[in-house]
């Protein structure tokens, strides 16, 4: 098949073979893309993930509610003065994931804690008002979060995430 | 698979594996050094094409199953939504649906090649029978797959085909109940068909392995039907056969892509865009084109049990082909009579396919009977007789000798191939939608027609207005979400315009914290609300006829184009039967009923509606909708605009389909050209 001369310097035949192989590779890779892309969320899922509005007026002090946004549970806690004070008394530098309470709530709405209720360890749902820090306790592997949703004890590496949200009015927030 | 391999990989890790599992050696001996006859023609590439198609169907099928819901209430919608919402969902669905047709097209070529060249003869009987088993499994798989979209044809096809088993004496009814899992075709039927449709392709793949194994034991047949004797008669499988097969697949992809990107609904049935309705049978039950010859045989025999037996016998008889045809000469190339009867048989099959798509009445029934007799006579009379009386031409001593003697025959062979391929399409296409006294709708010049068609944005926006102000009073548009109005390739509204449009609607939501339903302004993610809470209410408010959902109306309506137009349509890419029909019906109302036509009370005369008596009163009149862009406020303009809008509603990704199709074609033409020249180089030393 291949002659000795073609091994030494490229011939037209080599060029043809390389071009054909390259075309097959490019075509194959391009054809693969739809098969990968279809795994992403579809248009209806993306549309259903639009921001939601939550009315806070029925939530009394010391209570919390759970709402769902993009399939994730969001805890909205109406914190007591005591809870806020506890959260702010802790030296930030001593925390596993240092973050001040002020940075985790919206200024002027300090009583409202809004966090994604998914343990940063392996994704279980922590229980509110449990554990040693008046915050959240994850029953799966024992992670404990304080009243600011910050990790204090256990295997979880990070604080409970704060979702994107803003206050539309004093008693209404928009998540997303 | 052609004996122990002396293959020794140079890499130590591969050597380690090879000593324990000689799979590399197996691949090497089966697909690299395997000796393949030098004189194979392109008909032999269909084996590779079929392997490719099986892989394609399994791959796209597994992916479609990720987005499909096998439930009687959700199946139709889930197919529609996967086409609309999933990234490239339309492409994957077209690949799978057209892929089934391409798979059968290739298998028919492959089978007829086997018949023509006597590939079933000793020592390849088991190879042939395994092939017939694969074909039977394919038919079962194709049938069950066609049921899954749960449209009207799916449902009634399932009903008709499962009822075949009721012909069995004594136990027939019980078997049918067993197949259904109920007292009629329903959700349990759909569930098990989905399960089996997922299972059977893997059984096919398993039998394909046996098929290839048997092939590699007996060796490939070849156009001259003489076994390879010396090394000069064969070439190594790689690179010779692989590159030739690759070129064959590349050419086949061009045909496949034509269907995927330009004619996705050409081989389908418009009725299957109507959700399954157990209360109404479509006027013509037509199976997919690949079953039509057998369907014609079924209908030709005027006895239920005999018809079913006849149909199944027509397939099973293939298993006995090696013994029915006892001629010593394999290839019809050297059998002048067998060659002629072969082509007659091909024509008989094509005509049977044509008849299978025609209404079972008049001349068609008699023609069907004659052709059924011809079909069986080929196997039971012609072939056994020919093997006794035919005097074959001398067969060359070896393959090399045959190659040396070869002249300009290849041209003739290619010509025959083209004619046969064309004829096959002629015979297979469905033409069952008889006109039933309806006048054919006039053609229109649609902006979205043809390979570069695009929706006219102005027409889409005006059409939306017509829908909103007129049609939406009775007709739902339930698969369209407000967000779709801002999608690329659609009416082209901005996100803010979509939000404003949506907020005009009241959407029922809930339950709220008190457990009550409530109304709120629409959002982009909401779907167009339906004018009636349920079908009964729609029926009651409209004189007994529920106004159909319009989301798919331009794909769910069609009309027969007749011979030869439907062949021209394949090349001209005409597929606007639906829009032409919808636009015609909107303009087809006439106050004066022509003589001889009686219209029942509560119905209206429409020139283009099948049967002419339509329950919908004339919906549009001049000046009814005010256009802001200065377009004429006439019924003709309204009809055209709203039809354009509904075509977009039925196929929101059409522009992407045609754009990507063009890119794919450019690539495939270049690629097939490169493959051709590479193949020529590889084979240059071998001829």
GROMACS .gro file of N, CA, C and O in nm, chain B residues 326-370:
model
  180
  502UNK      N    1  -3.355  -2.426  -0.540
  502UNK     CA    2  -3.251  -2.529  -0.532
  502UNK      C    3  -3.146  -2.515  -0.642
  502UNK      O    4  -3.061  -2.601  -0.657
  503UNK      N    5  -3.152  -2.404  -0.717
  503UNK     CA    6  -3.056  -2.388  -0.827
  503UNK      C    7  -2.914  -2.386  -0.773
  503UNK      O    8  -2.886  -2.327  -0.670
  504UNK      N    9  -2.824  -2.449  -0.846
  504UNK     CA   10  -2.684  -2.457  -0.803
  504UNK      C   11  -2.614  -2.323  -0.822
  504UNK      O   12  -2.528  -2.284  -0.744
  505UNK      N   13  -2.649  -2.252  -0.929
  505UNK     CA   14  -2.587  -2.122  -0.956
  505UNK      C   15  -2.644  -2.020  -0.858
  505UNK      O   16  -2.765  -2.007  -0.846
  506UNK      N   17  -2.554  -1.949  -0.791
  506UNK     CA   18  -2.602  -1.855  -0.690
  506UNK      C   19  -2.655  -1.727  -0.752
  506UNK      O   20  -2.769  -1.689  -0.732
  507UNK      N   21  -2.567  -1.660  -0.826
  507UNK     CA   22  -2.597  -1.523  -0.865
  507UNK      C   23  -2.693  -1.518  -0.985
  507UNK      O   24  -2.675  -1.590  -1.084
  508UNK      N   25  -2.792  -1.430  -0.975
  508UNK     CA   26  -2.884  -1.412  -1.087
  508UNK      C   27  -2.814  -1.352  -1.209
  508UNK      O   28  -2.869  -1.352  -1.318
  509UNK      N   29  -2.694  -1.300  -1.187
  509UNK     CA   30  -2.614  -1.250  -1.298
  509UNK      C   31  -2.599  -1.356  -1.406
  509UNK      O   32  -2.593  -1.325  -1.525
  510UNK      N   33  -2.592  -1.482  -1.363
  510UNK     CA   34  -2.572  -1.592  -1.459
  510UNK      C   35  -2.699  -1.673  -1.477
  510UNK      O   36  -2.694  -1.785  -1.526
  511UNK      N   37  -2.813  -1.618  -1.431
  511UNK     CA   38  -2.940  -1.690  -1.445
  511UNK      C   39  -3.037  -1.598  -1.519
  511UNK      O   40  -3.110  -1.521  -1.456
  512UNK      N   41  -3.041  -1.606  -1.652
  512UNK     CA   42  -3.120  -1.510  -1.731
  512UNK      C   43  -3.267  -1.508  -1.692
  512UNK      O   44  -3.328  -1.400  -1.686
  513UNK      N   45  -3.325  -1.622  -1.663
  513UNK     CA   46  -3.468  -1.625  -1.628
  513UNK      C   47  -3.491  -1.574  -1.486
  513UNK      O   48  -3.580  -1.493  -1.460
  514UNK      N   49  -3.408  -1.623  -1.394
  514UNK     CA   50  -3.424  -1.583  -1.255
  514UNK      C   51  -3.412  -1.432  -1.242
  514UNK      O   52  -3.481  -1.368  -1.163
  515UNK      N   53  -3.322  -1.374  -1.323
  515UNK     CA   54  -3.302  -1.230  -1.319
  515UNK      C   55  -3.431  -1.157  -1.354
  515UNK      O   56  -3.474  -1.066  -1.285
  516UNK      N   57  -3.496  -1.204  -1.463
  516UNK     CA   58  -3.621  -1.138  -1.503
  516UNK      C   59  -3.729  -1.153  -1.398
  516UNK      O   60  -3.799  -1.057  -1.365
  517UNK      N   61  -3.741  -1.275  -1.345
  517UNK     CA   62  -3.846  -1.295  -1.244
  517UNK      C   63  -3.817  -1.217  -1.117
  517UNK      O   64  -3.908  -1.173  -1.048
  518UNK      N   65  -3.688  -1.199  -1.087
  518UNK     CA   66  -3.653  -1.119  -0.970
  518UNK      C   67  -3.710  -0.978  -0.984
  518UNK      O   68  -3.773  -0.925  -0.892
  519UNK      N   69  -3.687  -0.918  -1.101
  519UNK     CA   70  -3.736  -0.781  -1.118
  519UNK      C   71  -3.888  -0.775  -1.120
  519UNK      O   72  -3.948  -0.678  -1.073
  520UNK      N   73  -3.950  -0.880  -1.174
  520UNK     CA   74  -4.097  -0.884  -1.168
  520UNK      C   75  -4.142  -0.890  -1.022
  520UNK      O   76  -4.235  -0.820  -0.981
  521UNK      N   77  -4.070  -0.970  -0.942
  521UNK     CA   78  -4.103  -0.982  -0.800
  521UNK      C   79  -4.089  -0.845  -0.731
  521UNK      O   80  -4.175  -0.806  -0.651
  522UNK      N   81  -3.982  -0.773  -0.763
  522UNK     CA   82  -3.964  -0.640  -0.703
  522UNK      C   83  -4.082  -0.549  -0.738
  522UNK      O   84  -4.138  -0.481  -0.651
  523UNK      N   85  -4.123  -0.553  -0.864
  523UNK     CA   86  -4.235  -0.469  -0.906
  523UNK      C   87  -4.363  -0.511  -0.833
  523UNK      O   88  -4.443  -0.427  -0.789
  524UNK      N   89  -4.381  -0.643  -0.817
  524UNK     CA   90  -4.499  -0.693  -0.745
  524UNK      C   91  -4.500  -0.638  -0.604
  524UNK      O   92  -4.603  -0.589  -0.554
  525UNK      N   93  -4.385  -0.642  -0.537
  525UNK     CA   94  -4.378  -0.590  -0.400
  525UNK      C   95  -4.411  -0.441  -0.395
  525UNK      O   96  -4.485  -0.394  -0.308
  526UNK      N   97  -4.356  -0.366  -0.492
  526UNK     CA   98  -4.381  -0.222  -0.493
  526UNK      C   99  -4.529  -0.194  -0.518
  526UNK      O  100  -4.590  -0.110  -0.451
  527UNK      N  101  -4.588  -0.268  -0.611
  527UNK     CA  102  -4.730  -0.247  -0.639
  527UNK      C  103  -4.815  -0.286  -0.518
  527UNK      O  104  -4.914  -0.218  -0.487
  528UNK      N  105  -4.777  -0.394  -0.452
  528UNK     CA  106  -4.850  -0.432  -0.331
  528UNK      C  107  -4.841  -0.318  -0.227
  528UNK      O  108  -4.939  -0.285  -0.160
  529UNK      N  109  -4.723  -0.259  -0.217
  529UNK     CA  110  -4.706  -0.147  -0.126
  529UNK      C  111  -4.797  -0.032  -0.163
  529UNK      O  112  -4.861   0.030  -0.078
  530UNK      N  113  -4.807  -0.005  -0.292
  530UNK     CA  114  -4.895   0.101  -0.339
  530UNK      C  115  -5.040   0.071  -0.302
  530UNK      O  116  -5.112   0.156  -0.250
  531UNK      N  117  -5.080  -0.054  -0.326
  531UNK     CA  118  -5.220  -0.092  -0.297
  531UNK      C  119  -5.248  -0.085  -0.148
  531UNK      O  120  -5.359  -0.052  -0.107
  532UNK      N  121  -5.147  -0.120  -0.067
  532UNK     CA  122  -5.166  -0.116   0.078
  532UNK      C  123  -5.205   0.022   0.127
  532UNK      O  124  -5.267   0.037   0.232
  533UNK      N  125  -5.167   0.126   0.050
  533UNK     CA  126  -5.198   0.262   0.090
  533UNK      C  127  -5.329   0.312   0.031
  533UNK      O  128  -5.374   0.421   0.063
  534UNK      N  129  -5.390   0.234  -0.057
  534UNK     CA  130  -5.515   0.278  -0.121
  534UNK      C  131  -5.635   0.231  -0.040
  534UNK      O  132  -5.627   0.135   0.035
  535UNK      N  133  -5.746   0.301  -0.054
  535UNK     CA  134  -5.866   0.253   0.016
  535UNK      C  135  -5.906   0.115  -0.037
  535UNK      O  136  -5.892   0.087  -0.156
  536UNK      N  137  -5.952   0.026   0.052
  536UNK     CA  138  -5.982  -0.113   0.010
  536UNK      C  139  -6.114  -0.120  -0.064
  536UNK      O  140  -6.213  -0.168  -0.011
  537UNK      N  141  -6.116  -0.072  -0.186
  537UNK     CA  142  -6.242  -0.074  -0.260
  537UNK      C  143  -6.214  -0.088  -0.410
  537UNK      O  144  -6.104  -0.058  -0.457
  538UNK      N  145  -6.315  -0.137  -0.481
  538UNK     CA  146  -6.312  -0.141  -0.627
  538UNK      C  147  -6.195  -0.219  -0.683
  538UNK      O  148  -6.160  -0.328  -0.635
  539UNK      N  149  -6.133  -0.160  -0.783
  539UNK     CA  150  -6.027  -0.225  -0.858
  539UNK      C  151  -5.910  -0.261  -0.767
  539UNK      O  152  -5.842  -0.362  -0.789
  540UNK      N  153  -5.888  -0.183  -0.663
  540UNK     CA  154  -5.773  -0.206  -0.576
  540UNK      C  155  -5.779  -0.344  -0.511
  540UNK      O  156  -5.678  -0.409  -0.489
  541UNK      N  157  -5.900  -0.387  -0.476
  541UNK     CA  158  -5.915  -0.516  -0.410
  541UNK      C  159  -5.874  -0.629  -0.506
  541UNK      O  160  -5.797  -0.718  -0.469
  542UNK      N  161  -5.923  -0.618  -0.630
  542UNK     CA  162  -5.892  -0.726  -0.726
  542UNK      C  163  -5.743  -0.726  -0.761
  542UNK      O  164  -5.679  -0.831  -0.766
  543UNK      N  165  -5.689  -0.607  -0.781
  543UNK     CA  166  -5.545  -0.598  -0.810
  543UNK      C  167  -5.466  -0.658  -0.695
  543UNK      O  168  -5.368  -0.730  -0.716
  544UNK      N  169  -5.511  -0.632  -0.574
  544UNK     CA  170  -5.443  -0.685  -0.456
  544UNK      C  171  -5.442  -0.837  -0.456
  544UNK      O  172  -5.343  -0.901  -0.423
  545UNK      N  173  -5.554  -0.895  -0.497
  545UNK     CA  174  -5.561  -1.042  -0.499
  545UNK      C  175  -5.466  -1.100  -0.603
  545UNK      O  176  -5.395  -1.197  -0.575
  546UNK      N  177  -5.466  -1.039  -0.719
  546UNK     CA  178  -5.378  -1.089  -0.824
  546UNK      C  179  -5.232  -1.082  -0.778
  546UNK      O  180  -5.154  -1.177  -0.792
   0.00000   0.00000   0.00000
